[in-house]
Each structure stands twice: as structure tokens, then as C-alpha cells.
PDB file of C-alpha atoms in Angstrom:
ATOM      1  CA  ALA A   1     -19.279  -3.244   5.252  1.00 68.00           C
ATOM      2  CA  VAL A   2     -18.435  -4.937   1.964  1.00 81.00           C
ATOM      3  CA  GLY A   3     -14.897  -5.649   0.786  1.00 89.00           C
ATOM      4  CA  ALA A   4     -11.609  -7.149   1.892  1.00 92.00           C
ATOM      5  CA  ILE A   5      -9.159  -6.052   4.573  1.00 95.00           C
ATOM      6  CA  ARG A   6      -6.160  -4.597   2.737  1.00 97.00           C
ATOM      7  CA  HIS A   7      -2.693  -5.095   4.254  1.00 98.00           C
ATOM      8  CA  LEU A   8      -0.389  -2.591   2.558  1.00 98.00           C
ATOM      9  CA  LEU A   9       3.246  -3.622   3.057  1.00 98.00           C
ATOM     10  CA  PHE A  10       5.407  -0.593   2.279  1.00 98.00           C
ATOM     11  CA  VAL A  11       9.019  -1.700   1.931  1.00 98.00           C
ATOM     12  CA  ARG A  12      12.052   0.549   1.731  1.00 98.00           C
ATOM     13  CA  HIS A  13      14.680  -0.441  -0.857  1.00 98.00           C
ATOM     14  CA  GLY A  14      18.062  -1.912   0.090  1.00 98.00           C
ATOM     15  CA  GLN A  15      21.209   0.121   0.698  1.00 98.00           C
ATOM     16  CA  TYR A  16      22.320   1.964  -2.437  1.00 97.00           C
ATOM     17  CA  ASP A  17      25.545   3.509  -3.742  1.00 95.00           C
ATOM     18  CA  LEU A  18      25.474   7.222  -2.923  1.00 92.00           C
ATOM     19  CA  ASP A  19      28.609   7.858  -4.990  1.00 91.00           C
ATOM     20  CA  SER A  20      27.316   6.520  -8.307  1.00 89.00           C
ATOM     21  CA  GLU A  21      25.074   8.378 -10.727  1.00 87.00           C
ATOM     22  CA  GLU A  22      22.704   5.415 -11.007  1.00 90.00           C
ATOM     23  CA  HIS A  23      22.297   5.029  -7.216  1.00 93.00           C
ATOM     24  CA  GLY A  24      21.919   1.264  -7.640  1.00 96.00           C
ATOM     25  CA  LEU A  25      22.047  -1.290  -4.841  1.00 98.00           C
ATOM     26  CA  THR A  26      25.347  -2.049  -3.138  1.00 97.00           C
ATOM     27  CA  GLU A  27      26.381  -5.636  -2.481  1.00 97.00           C
ATOM     28  CA  LEU A  28      25.058  -5.239   1.059  1.00 98.00           C
ATOM     29  CA  GLY A  29      21.832  -3.781  -0.329  1.00 98.00           C
ATOM     30  CA  ARG A  30      21.334  -6.901  -2.431  1.00 98.00           C
ATOM     31  CA  LYS A  31      21.945  -9.140   0.577  1.00 98.00           C
ATOM     32  CA  GLN A  32      19.446  -7.096   2.614  1.00 98.00           C
ATOM     33  CA  SER A  33      16.897  -7.538  -0.182  1.00 98.00           C
ATOM     34  CA  GLU A  34      17.537 -11.292  -0.256  1.00 98.00           C
ATOM     35  CA  ARG A  35      16.859 -11.455   3.494  1.00 98.00           C
ATOM     36  CA  LEU A  36      13.663  -9.462   3.019  1.00 98.00           C
ATOM     37  CA  ALA A  37      12.531 -11.792   0.232  1.00 98.00           C
ATOM     38  CA  GLN A  38      13.126 -14.849   2.427  1.00 98.00           C
ATOM     39  CA  ARG A  39      11.104 -13.189   5.190  1.00 98.00           C
ATOM     40  CA  LEU A  40       8.167 -12.563   2.856  1.00 98.00           C
ATOM     41  CA  VAL A  41       8.266 -16.170   1.633  1.00 97.00           C
ATOM     42  CA  THR A  42       8.311 -17.459   5.219  1.00 96.00           C
ATOM     43  CA  ASP A  43       5.389 -15.201   6.161  1.00 96.00           C
ATOM     44  CA  ARG A  44       3.362 -16.679   3.302  1.00 95.00           C
ATOM     45  CA  LEU A  45       4.188 -20.275   4.213  1.00 94.00           C
ATOM     46  CA  THR A  46       3.408 -19.822   7.914  1.00 92.00           C
ATOM     47  CA  PRO A  47      -0.254 -19.115   8.802  1.00 90.00           C
ATOM     48  CA  LYS A  48      -0.778 -16.315  11.312  1.00 88.00           C
ATOM     49  CA  LYS A  49      -2.609 -17.706  14.334  1.00 89.00           C
ATOM     50  CA  ASP A  50      -3.913 -15.973  17.440  1.00 87.00           C
ATOM     51  CA  ARG A  51      -7.081 -15.836  19.525  1.00 88.00           C
ATOM     52  CA  TYR A  52      -8.852 -13.933  16.736  1.00 83.00           C
ATOM     53  CA  GLY A  53      -8.358 -16.637  14.134  1.00 87.00           C
ATOM     54  CA  VAL A  54      -6.027 -17.833  11.374  1.00 91.00           C
ATOM     55  CA  ILE A  55      -4.820 -15.778   8.405  1.00 92.00           C
ATOM     56  CA  GLN A  56      -3.028 -17.302   5.435  1.00 92.00           C
ATOM     57  CA  VAL A  57      -0.938 -14.587   3.770  1.00 95.00           C
ATOM     58  CA  GLN A  58      -1.420 -14.308   0.012  1.00 95.00           C
ATOM     59  CA  TYR A  59       0.307 -11.544  -1.950  1.00 98.00           C
ATOM     60  CA  ALA A  60      -1.769  -9.828  -4.631  1.00 97.00           C
ATOM     61  CA  GLY A  61       1.194  -8.168  -6.320  1.00 98.00           C
ATOM     62  CA  ILE A  62       4.424  -6.198  -6.047  1.00 98.00           C
ATOM     63  CA  TRP A  63       4.221  -2.498  -6.855  1.00 98.00           C
ATOM     64  CA  VAL A  64       7.394  -0.435  -7.236  1.00 98.00           C
ATOM     65  CA  SER A  65       8.609   3.098  -7.871  1.00 98.00           C
ATOM     66  CA  ASN A  66      10.479   3.967 -11.067  1.00 97.00           C
ATOM     67  CA  VAL A  67      13.770   4.589  -9.216  1.00 97.00           C
ATOM     68  CA  THR A  68      16.638   2.144  -9.918  1.00 97.00           C
ATOM     69  CA  ARG A  69      17.316   1.066  -6.332  1.00 98.00           C
ATOM     70  CA  ALA A  70      13.633   0.290  -5.749  1.00 98.00           C
ATOM     71  CA  ILE A  71      13.317  -1.605  -9.054  1.00 98.00           C
ATOM     72  CA  GLN A  72      16.394  -3.717  -8.234  1.00 98.00           C
ATOM     73  CA  THR A  73      14.977  -4.522  -4.789  1.00 98.00           C
ATOM     74  CA  ALA A  74      11.590  -5.452  -6.275  1.00 98.00           C
ATOM     75  CA  GLN A  75      13.239  -7.731  -8.842  1.00 98.00           C
ATOM     76  CA  ILE A  76      14.957  -9.664  -6.057  1.00 98.00           C
ATOM     77  CA  LEU A  77      11.629 -10.061  -4.239  1.00 98.00           C
ATOM     78  CA  ALA A  78       9.922 -11.167  -7.447  1.00 98.00           C
ATOM     79  CA  ALA A  79      12.594 -13.826  -8.036  1.00 98.00           C
ATOM     80  CA  HIS A  80      11.664 -15.414  -4.699  1.00 98.00           C
ATOM     81  CA  LEU A  81       7.924 -14.952  -5.317  1.00 98.00           C
ATOM     82  CA  PRO A  82       7.616 -15.965  -8.991  1.00 97.00           C
ATOM     83  CA  ASP A  83       3.835 -16.398  -8.836  1.00 97.00           C
ATOM     84  CA  VAL A  84       3.267 -12.854  -7.528  1.00 98.00           C
ATOM     85  CA  PRO A  85       2.775 -10.288 -10.333  1.00 98.00           C
ATOM     86  CA  LEU A  86       5.456  -7.580 -10.533  1.00 98.00           C
ATOM     87  CA  LYS A  87       3.724  -4.392 -11.652  1.00 98.00           C
ATOM     88  CA  GLU A  88       5.071  -1.707 -13.960  1.00 98.00           C
ATOM     89  CA  PRO A  89       7.176   0.952 -12.143  1.00 98.00           C
ATOM     90  CA  ASP A  90       5.096   3.900 -10.964  1.00 98.00           C
ATOM     91  CA  PRO A  91       6.632   7.405 -10.597  1.00 97.00           C
ATOM     92  CA  LEU A  92       3.946   8.259  -8.021  1.00 97.00           C
ATOM     93  CA  LEU A  93       5.892   6.048  -5.598  1.00 98.00           C
ATOM     94  CA  ALA A  94       9.245   7.788  -6.220  1.00 97.00           C
ATOM     95  CA  GLU A  95      11.236   9.589  -3.518  1.00 95.00           C
ATOM     96  CA  GLY A  96      10.693  13.259  -2.731  1.00 93.00           C
ATOM     97  CA  LYS A  97       9.833  15.813  -0.056  1.00 91.00           C
ATOM     98  CA  PRO A  98       6.120  15.801   0.745  1.00 91.00           C
ATOM     99  CA  THR A  99       6.137  19.062   2.686  1.00 89.00           C
ATOM    100  CA  GLN A 100       8.428  21.327   4.691  1.00 86.00           C
ATOM    101  CA  PRO A 101       9.144  19.265   7.827  1.00 86.00           C
ATOM    102  CA  HIS A 102       8.570  20.684  11.291  1.00 85.00           C
ATOM    103  CA  PRO A 103      10.839  21.268  13.045  1.00 78.00           C
ATOM    104  CA  SER A 104      13.235  21.965  10.189  1.00 77.00           C
ATOM    105  CA  SER A 105      16.958  22.725  10.183  1.00 69.00           C
ATOM    106  CA  SER A 106      16.980  24.142   6.646  1.00 71.00           C
ATOM    107  CA  PRO A 107      14.301  25.483   4.275  1.00 70.00           C
ATOM    108  CA  SER A 108      13.362  23.616   1.097  1.00 67.00           C
ATOM    109  CA  ARG A 109      12.917  25.046  -2.384  1.00 69.00           C
ATOM    110  CA  LEU A 110       9.243  25.866  -2.823  1.00 66.00           C
ATOM    111  CA  SER A 111       9.248  24.659  -6.441  1.00 67.00           C
ATOM    112  CA  ASP A 112      10.516  21.212  -5.366  1.00 69.00           C
ATOM    113  CA  LEU A 113       8.016  21.011  -2.530  1.00 75.00           C
ATOM    114  CA  TRP A 114       5.119  21.892  -4.800  1.00 76.00           C
ATOM    115  CA  GLU A 115       6.011  19.260  -7.399  1.00 88.00           C
ATOM    116  CA  ASP A 116       6.780  16.492  -4.893  1.00 91.00           C
ATOM    117  CA  SER A 117       3.817  17.174  -2.603  1.00 92.00           C
ATOM    118  CA  VAL A 118       1.269  17.012  -5.424  1.00 94.00           C
ATOM    119  CA  ARG A 119       2.779  13.789  -6.810  1.00 96.00           C
ATOM    120  CA  MET A 120       3.060  12.076  -3.428  1.00 96.00           C
ATOM    121  CA  GLU A 121      -0.486  13.023  -2.448  1.00 96.00           C
ATOM    122  CA  ALA A 122      -1.691  11.557  -5.756  1.00 97.00           C
ATOM    123  CA  GLY A 123       0.190   8.358  -4.879  1.00 97.00           C
ATOM    124  CA  PHE A 124      -1.455   8.236  -1.463  1.00 97.00           C
ATOM    125  CA  ARG A 125      -4.930   8.583  -2.948  1.00 96.00           C
ATOM    126  CA  LYS A 126      -4.207   5.968  -5.585  1.00 97.00           C
ATOM    127  CA  TYR A 127      -2.970   3.265  -3.214  1.00 97.00           C
ATOM    128  CA  VAL A 128      -4.252   3.918   0.335  1.00 97.00           C
ATOM    129  CA  HIS A 129      -8.018   3.394   0.344  1.00 95.00           C
ATOM    130  CA  ARG A 130     -10.738   0.845   1.025  1.00 93.00           C
ATOM    131  CA  GLU A 131     -11.069  -2.009  -1.451  1.00 89.00           C
ATOM    132  CA  VAL A 132     -14.650  -0.969  -2.263  1.00 85.00           C
ATOM    133  CA  ASP A 133     -15.219   2.642  -3.318  1.00 75.00           C
ATOM    134  CA  TYR A 134     -18.405   3.445  -1.403  1.00 72.00           C
ATOM    135  CA  LYS A 135     -18.631   6.945  -2.848  1.00 69.00           C
ATOM    136  CA  ARG A 136     -18.715   5.544  -6.370  1.00 67.00           C
ATOM    137  CA  LEU A 137     -21.275   2.919  -5.323  1.00 66.00           C
ATOM    138  CA  ALA A 138     -23.458   5.607  -3.742  1.00 64.00           C
ATOM    139  CA  ASP A 139     -23.290   7.739  -6.892  1.00 70.00           C
ATOM    140  CA  LYS A 140     -24.220   4.709  -9.010  1.00 71.00           C
ATOM    141  CA  GLU A 141     -27.182   3.903  -6.765  1.00 70.00           C
ATOM    142  CA  LYS A 142     -28.283   7.542  -6.861  1.00 72.00           C
ATOM    143  CA  ARG A 143     -28.267   7.525 -10.669  1.00 73.00           C
ATOM    144  CA  ARG A 144     -30.170   4.234 -10.734  1.00 71.00           C
ATOM    145  CA  LYS A 145     -32.906   5.552  -8.457  1.00 72.00           C
ATOM    146  CA  LYS A 146     -33.156   8.771 -10.463  1.00 71.00           C
ATOM    147  CA  LYS A 147     -33.582   6.836 -13.711  1.00 71.00           C
ATOM    148  CA  GLU A 148     -36.099   4.499 -12.095  1.00 70.00           C
ATOM    149  CA  LYS A 149     -38.119   7.482 -10.887  1.00 70.00           C
ATOM    150  CA  GLU A 150     -38.072   9.096 -14.326  1.00 69.00           C
ATOM    151  CA  LEU A 151     -39.185   5.898 -16.114  1.00 73.00           C
ATOM    152  CA  GLY A 152     -41.789   4.896 -13.543  1.00 67.00           C
ATOM    153  CA  ASP A 153     -42.224   1.736 -11.550  1.00 61.00           C
ATOM    154  CA  GLY A 154     -44.095  -0.099 -14.313  1.00 59.00           C
ATOM    155  CA  PHE A 155     -41.650   0.647 -17.116  1.00 58.00           C
ATOM    156  CA  VAL A 156     -40.231  -2.398 -18.930  1.00 59.00           C
ATOM    157  CA  PRO A 157     -37.895  -1.938 -21.939  1.00 61.00           C
ATOM    158  CA  ASP A 158     -39.110  -3.395 -25.296  1.00 59.00           C
ATOM    159  CA  GLY A 159     -38.308  -7.087 -25.615  1.00 60.00           C
ATOM    160  CA  ALA A 160     -37.512  -7.424 -21.938  1.00 58.00           C
ATOM    161  CA  THR A 161     -39.310  -9.641 -19.451  1.00 58.00           C
ATOM    162  CA  ILE A 162     -39.814  -9.189 -15.781  1.00 53.00           C
ATOM    163  CA  PRO A 163     -37.640 -11.790 -14.013  1.00 57.00           C
ATOM    164  CA  GLU A 164     -39.227 -14.136 -11.546  1.00 58.00           C
ATOM    165  CA  PRO A 165     -38.076 -13.651  -7.957  1.00 52.00           C
ATOM    166  CA  LYS A 166     -35.338 -16.138  -7.099  1.00 52.00           C
ATOM    167  CA  ALA A 167     -35.363 -18.306  -4.030  1.00 51.00           C
ATOM    168  CA  GLU A 168     -32.539 -17.634  -1.620  1.00 48.00           C
ATOM    169  CA  ASP A 169     -29.466 -19.660  -2.530  1.00 47.00           C
ATOM    170  CA  ALA A 170     -28.839 -22.207   0.180  1.00 42.00           C
ATOM    171  CA  THR A 171     -25.151 -22.247  -0.746  1.00 40.00           C
ATOM    172  CA  ALA A 172     -24.759 -18.460  -0.403  1.00 44.00           C
ATOM    173  CA  GLU A 173     -22.073 -17.264   1.965  1.00 44.00           C
ATOM    174  CA  PRO A 174     -23.353 -16.429   5.453  1.00 50.00           C
ATOM    175  CA  LYS A 175     -23.650 -12.734   6.216  1.00 57.00           C
ATOM    176  CA  GLY A 176     -21.408 -13.082   9.247  1.00 60.00           C
ATOM    177  CA  LYS A 177     -18.454 -14.476   7.286  1.00 72.00           C
ATOM    178  CA  GLU A 178     -15.085 -12.921   8.059  1.00 77.00           C
ATOM    179  CA  PRO A 179     -13.752 -10.595   5.325  1.00 83.00           C
ATOM    180  CA  GLU A 180     -10.893 -11.692   3.085  1.00 92.00           C
ATOM    181  CA  HIS A 181      -7.360 -10.465   3.792  1.00 95.00           C
ATOM    182  CA  ILE A 182      -5.349  -9.099   0.861  1.00 96.00           C
ATOM    183  CA  TYR A 183      -1.596  -8.440   1.141  1.00 98.00           C
ATOM    184  CA  GLU A 184       0.062  -5.988  -1.259  1.00 98.00           C
ATOM    185  CA  ILE A 185       3.810  -5.252  -1.434  1.00 98.00           C
ATOM    186  CA  TYR A 186       5.000  -1.735  -2.308  1.00 98.00           C
ATOM    187  CA  VAL A 187       8.746  -1.250  -2.815  1.00 98.00           C
ATOM    188  CA  CYS A 188       9.493   2.440  -2.520  1.00 98.00           C
ATOM    189  CA  HIS A 189      11.292   5.033  -0.368  1.00 98.00           C
ATOM    190  CA  MET A 190      11.371   6.200   3.219  1.00 97.00           C
ATOM    191  CA  ASN A 191      10.055   9.730   2.717  1.00 96.00           C
ATOM    192  CA  ILE A 192       6.964   8.541   0.905  1.00 97.00           C
ATOM    193  CA  ILE A 193       6.404   5.772   3.471  1.00 98.00           C
ATOM    194  CA  ARG A 194       6.617   8.320   6.289  1.00 97.00           C
ATOM    195  CA  TYR A 195       4.191  10.622   4.496  1.00 97.00           C
ATOM    196  CA  PHE A 196       1.709   7.826   3.771  1.00 98.00           C
ATOM    197  CA  VAL A 197       1.754   6.818   7.453  1.00 98.00           C
ATOM    198  CA  MET A 198       1.023  10.363   8.621  1.00 97.00           C
ATOM    199  CA  ARG A 199      -1.790  10.795   6.095  1.00 97.00           C
ATOM    200  CA  ALA A 200      -3.328   7.375   6.748  1.00 97.00           C
ATOM    201  CA  LEU A 201      -3.429   7.999  10.508  1.00 97.00           C
ATOM    202  CA  GLN A 202      -4.708  11.577  10.006  1.00 96.00           C
ATOM    203  CA  LEU A 203      -1.678  13.053  11.762  1.00 96.00           C
ATOM    204  CA  PRO A 204       0.073  16.323  10.797  1.00 95.00           C
ATOM    205  CA  PRO A 205       2.034  15.576   7.581  1.00 93.00           C
ATOM    206  CA  GLU A 206       4.654  18.156   8.600  1.00 93.00           C
ATOM    207  CA  ALA A 207       5.887  15.695  11.242  1.00 94.00           C
ATOM    208  CA  TRP A 208       6.987  13.098   8.646  1.00 93.00           C
ATOM    209  CA  LEU A 209      10.712  13.632   9.249  1.00 92.00           C
ATOM    210  CA  ARG A 210      10.371  12.634  12.919  1.00 94.00           C
ATOM    211  CA  LEU A 211       9.986   9.009  11.796  1.00 95.00           C
ATOM    212  CA  ARG A 212      12.983   6.888  10.825  1.00 94.00           C
ATOM    213  CA  GLY A 213      13.264   3.669   8.861  1.00 96.00           C
ATOM    214  CA  ASP A 214      16.271   1.577   7.842  1.00 98.00           C
ATOM    215  CA  ASN A 215      16.896  -0.163   4.531  1.00 98.00           C
ATOM    216  CA  THR A 216      14.456  -2.989   3.620  1.00 98.00           C
ATOM    217  CA  ASN A 217      12.223  -2.224   6.599  1.00 98.00           C
ATOM    218  CA  ILE A 218       8.550  -3.242   6.426  1.00 98.00           C
ATOM    219  CA  THR A 219       5.747  -0.845   7.343  1.00 98.00           C
ATOM    220  CA  GLU A 220       2.240  -2.317   7.366  1.00 98.00           C
ATOM    221  CA  ILE A 221      -0.847  -0.124   7.025  1.00 98.00           C
ATOM    222  CA  VAL A 222      -4.158  -1.958   7.310  1.00 98.00           C
ATOM    223  CA  VAL A 223      -7.340  -0.562   5.748  1.00 97.00           C
ATOM    224  CA  HIS A 224     -10.639  -2.144   6.851  1.00 95.00           C
ATOM    225  CA  PRO A 225     -13.801  -2.264   4.719  1.00 93.00           C
ATOM    226  CA  ASP A 226     -15.550   0.229   7.025  1.00 92.00           C
ATOM    227  CA  GLY A 227     -12.752   2.780   6.598  1.00 92.00           C
ATOM    228  CA  ARG A 228     -10.840   2.131   9.811  1.00 95.00           C
ATOM    229  CA  VAL A 229      -7.079   2.407   9.356  1.00 97.00           C
ATOM    230  CA  SER A 230      -4.395   1.066  11.670  1.00 97.00           C
ATOM    231  CA  LEU A 231      -0.604   0.884  11.674  1.00 98.00           C
ATOM    232  CA  HIS A 232       0.262  -2.755  12.399  1.00 97.00           C
ATOM    233  CA  ARG A 233       4.039  -2.231  12.262  1.00 97.00           C
ATOM    234  CA  PHE A 234       6.532   0.457  11.352  1.00 98.00           C
ATOM    235  CA  GLY A 235      10.169   0.046  10.308  1.00 97.00           C
ATOM    236  CA  ASP A 236      10.231  -3.721  10.948  1.00 98.00           C
ATOM    237  CA  ILE A 237      13.745  -5.086  10.228  1.00 98.00           C
ATOM    238  CA  GLY A 238      13.429  -8.403  12.083  1.00 97.00           C
ATOM    239  CA  HIS A 239      14.846 -10.198   9.040  1.00 97.00           C
ATOM    240  CA  LEU A 240      18.237  -8.441   9.357  1.00 98.00           C
ATOM    241  CA  PRO A 241      21.077  -9.213  11.805  1.00 97.00           C
ATOM    242  CA  LEU A 242      22.517  -6.125  13.494  1.00 97.00           C
ATOM    243  CA  ASP A 243      25.613  -6.062  11.298  1.00 97.00           C
ATOM    244  CA  MET A 244      23.404  -5.688   8.203  1.00 97.00           C
ATOM    245  CA  VAL A 245      21.266  -2.801   9.464  1.00 97.00           C
ATOM    246  CA  THR A 246      21.862   0.487   7.603  1.00 97.00           C
ATOM    247  CA  PHE A 247      20.051   3.759   7.116  1.00 95.00           C
ATOM    248  CA  HIS A 248      22.179   4.804   4.134  1.00 90.00           C
TER     249      HIS A 248
END
């Protein structure tokens, strides 16, 4: 299969002030975000080595929701990773309720569920996929063959010449070369992270509330070129000492 292995690092924002209208980061939330940033820098500087090979982490960008606490967290990460592009805030990554959880202690408003579920599913489809869109490639190839059949094998456009066959490039990359690894950082919210995990693993989305994740935790979903998806880690808070761990 063609394409890179995508490592999607979904990060929950730092602790935020529940009593303020803005819901911005608390002082502890900023310190948590600083710790997370230092962890990401260390991960990039230290090659990952095991029996399967060596991977040098390179971040392609930082994506973020349009919610204040997520934006503030992303800005702290970007300050420590100045060469990594910070993308425009995306409302598709904002917090919400993806579906009525099961089991549930209280019912949700159907209007809220409908709005949030459609938006969050759109976010999932936008961000969680293979690097190469094989469906689009197949459609393009289908159109090419159809046009070729309609024009005939001997058709050559006016002014065009038939190119000479090229000798195989001796410097071309070997077919057995290992695929590239791309790391992408997404600063968002726990409900959407839980939902993305359930969808990516093809598990019942209604079970999203059974998963828990603390502030600034890292969840890594890996998408392979052939479509295989795996959860490499969930709710990783190894960068925080116990006295800095919070859920709210």
C-alpha cells in the first residue's frame, strides 16, 4: 500500500476554570500544558528504538479546536515547538456529546445530540483516515480508463508526441522501503477523543463515556497505509507527577 503511517496524537487541554465564563486555563492547567510540551519536545529529540527499527518523531502540525482552553493549551505547545505549524482553530474539534451514552444516568436533549453528533462525525471523517485516499485514486483511474477507451488506443492529441519509454531509474527507492511515519498533534477535548477512539476501532460509539482521560493526556491512534488502525496508547499522563493529575 502507498502512503505514510499516520500517528494521530489527540491531546486533552489543561485544567480550566469552571467558574469563569471564558473557561480558560487555570495556573495548574498552564503548568500541565508546559509539562506536556516538554514531553513532546523530548519525544522528538529521542529516537524510538526497538527490534522493529528506529523512528525519528517529526511533527507535521498542531491542530486545535476553537474553544479557549484548547487554544491556550495549543499556544503553549507551539511556543516549545516553534518550527511546527499551528493551524487555525477548527470547530469540528470542539467539545460536545456524540451520542446518548450507554449505560446512561440521565437523558440528553435530542436537539443537542443531533447537532453535536453530526459535527463530531464530520470531524472524525476529516482527520481520521489513511494518508492516501484510495477511493479517490480508484475513481480517477476509472475515469482515465473510460476516456482512453472512448478515444482509442492510437489517439494522440494534436501537437503531442508519444514519449519514449524511460529506462528504470537506478536511484529509485526500493519497493520494500519502510513507509514514512507522520506525527500530528490535535489539541481538543475528552468527549471527542473518546468518540474518535470508538469509531476508529469500530466499537459501539454509545460506549464512549466508559473511557476516562485526565487533563493533558495523550491518546495515539495509528492509521496504516493499508487501512489498519490501532490504538497505541490511551490517556497517557506520564509527563505529570501525581500531584498535578486532574480530571477537572
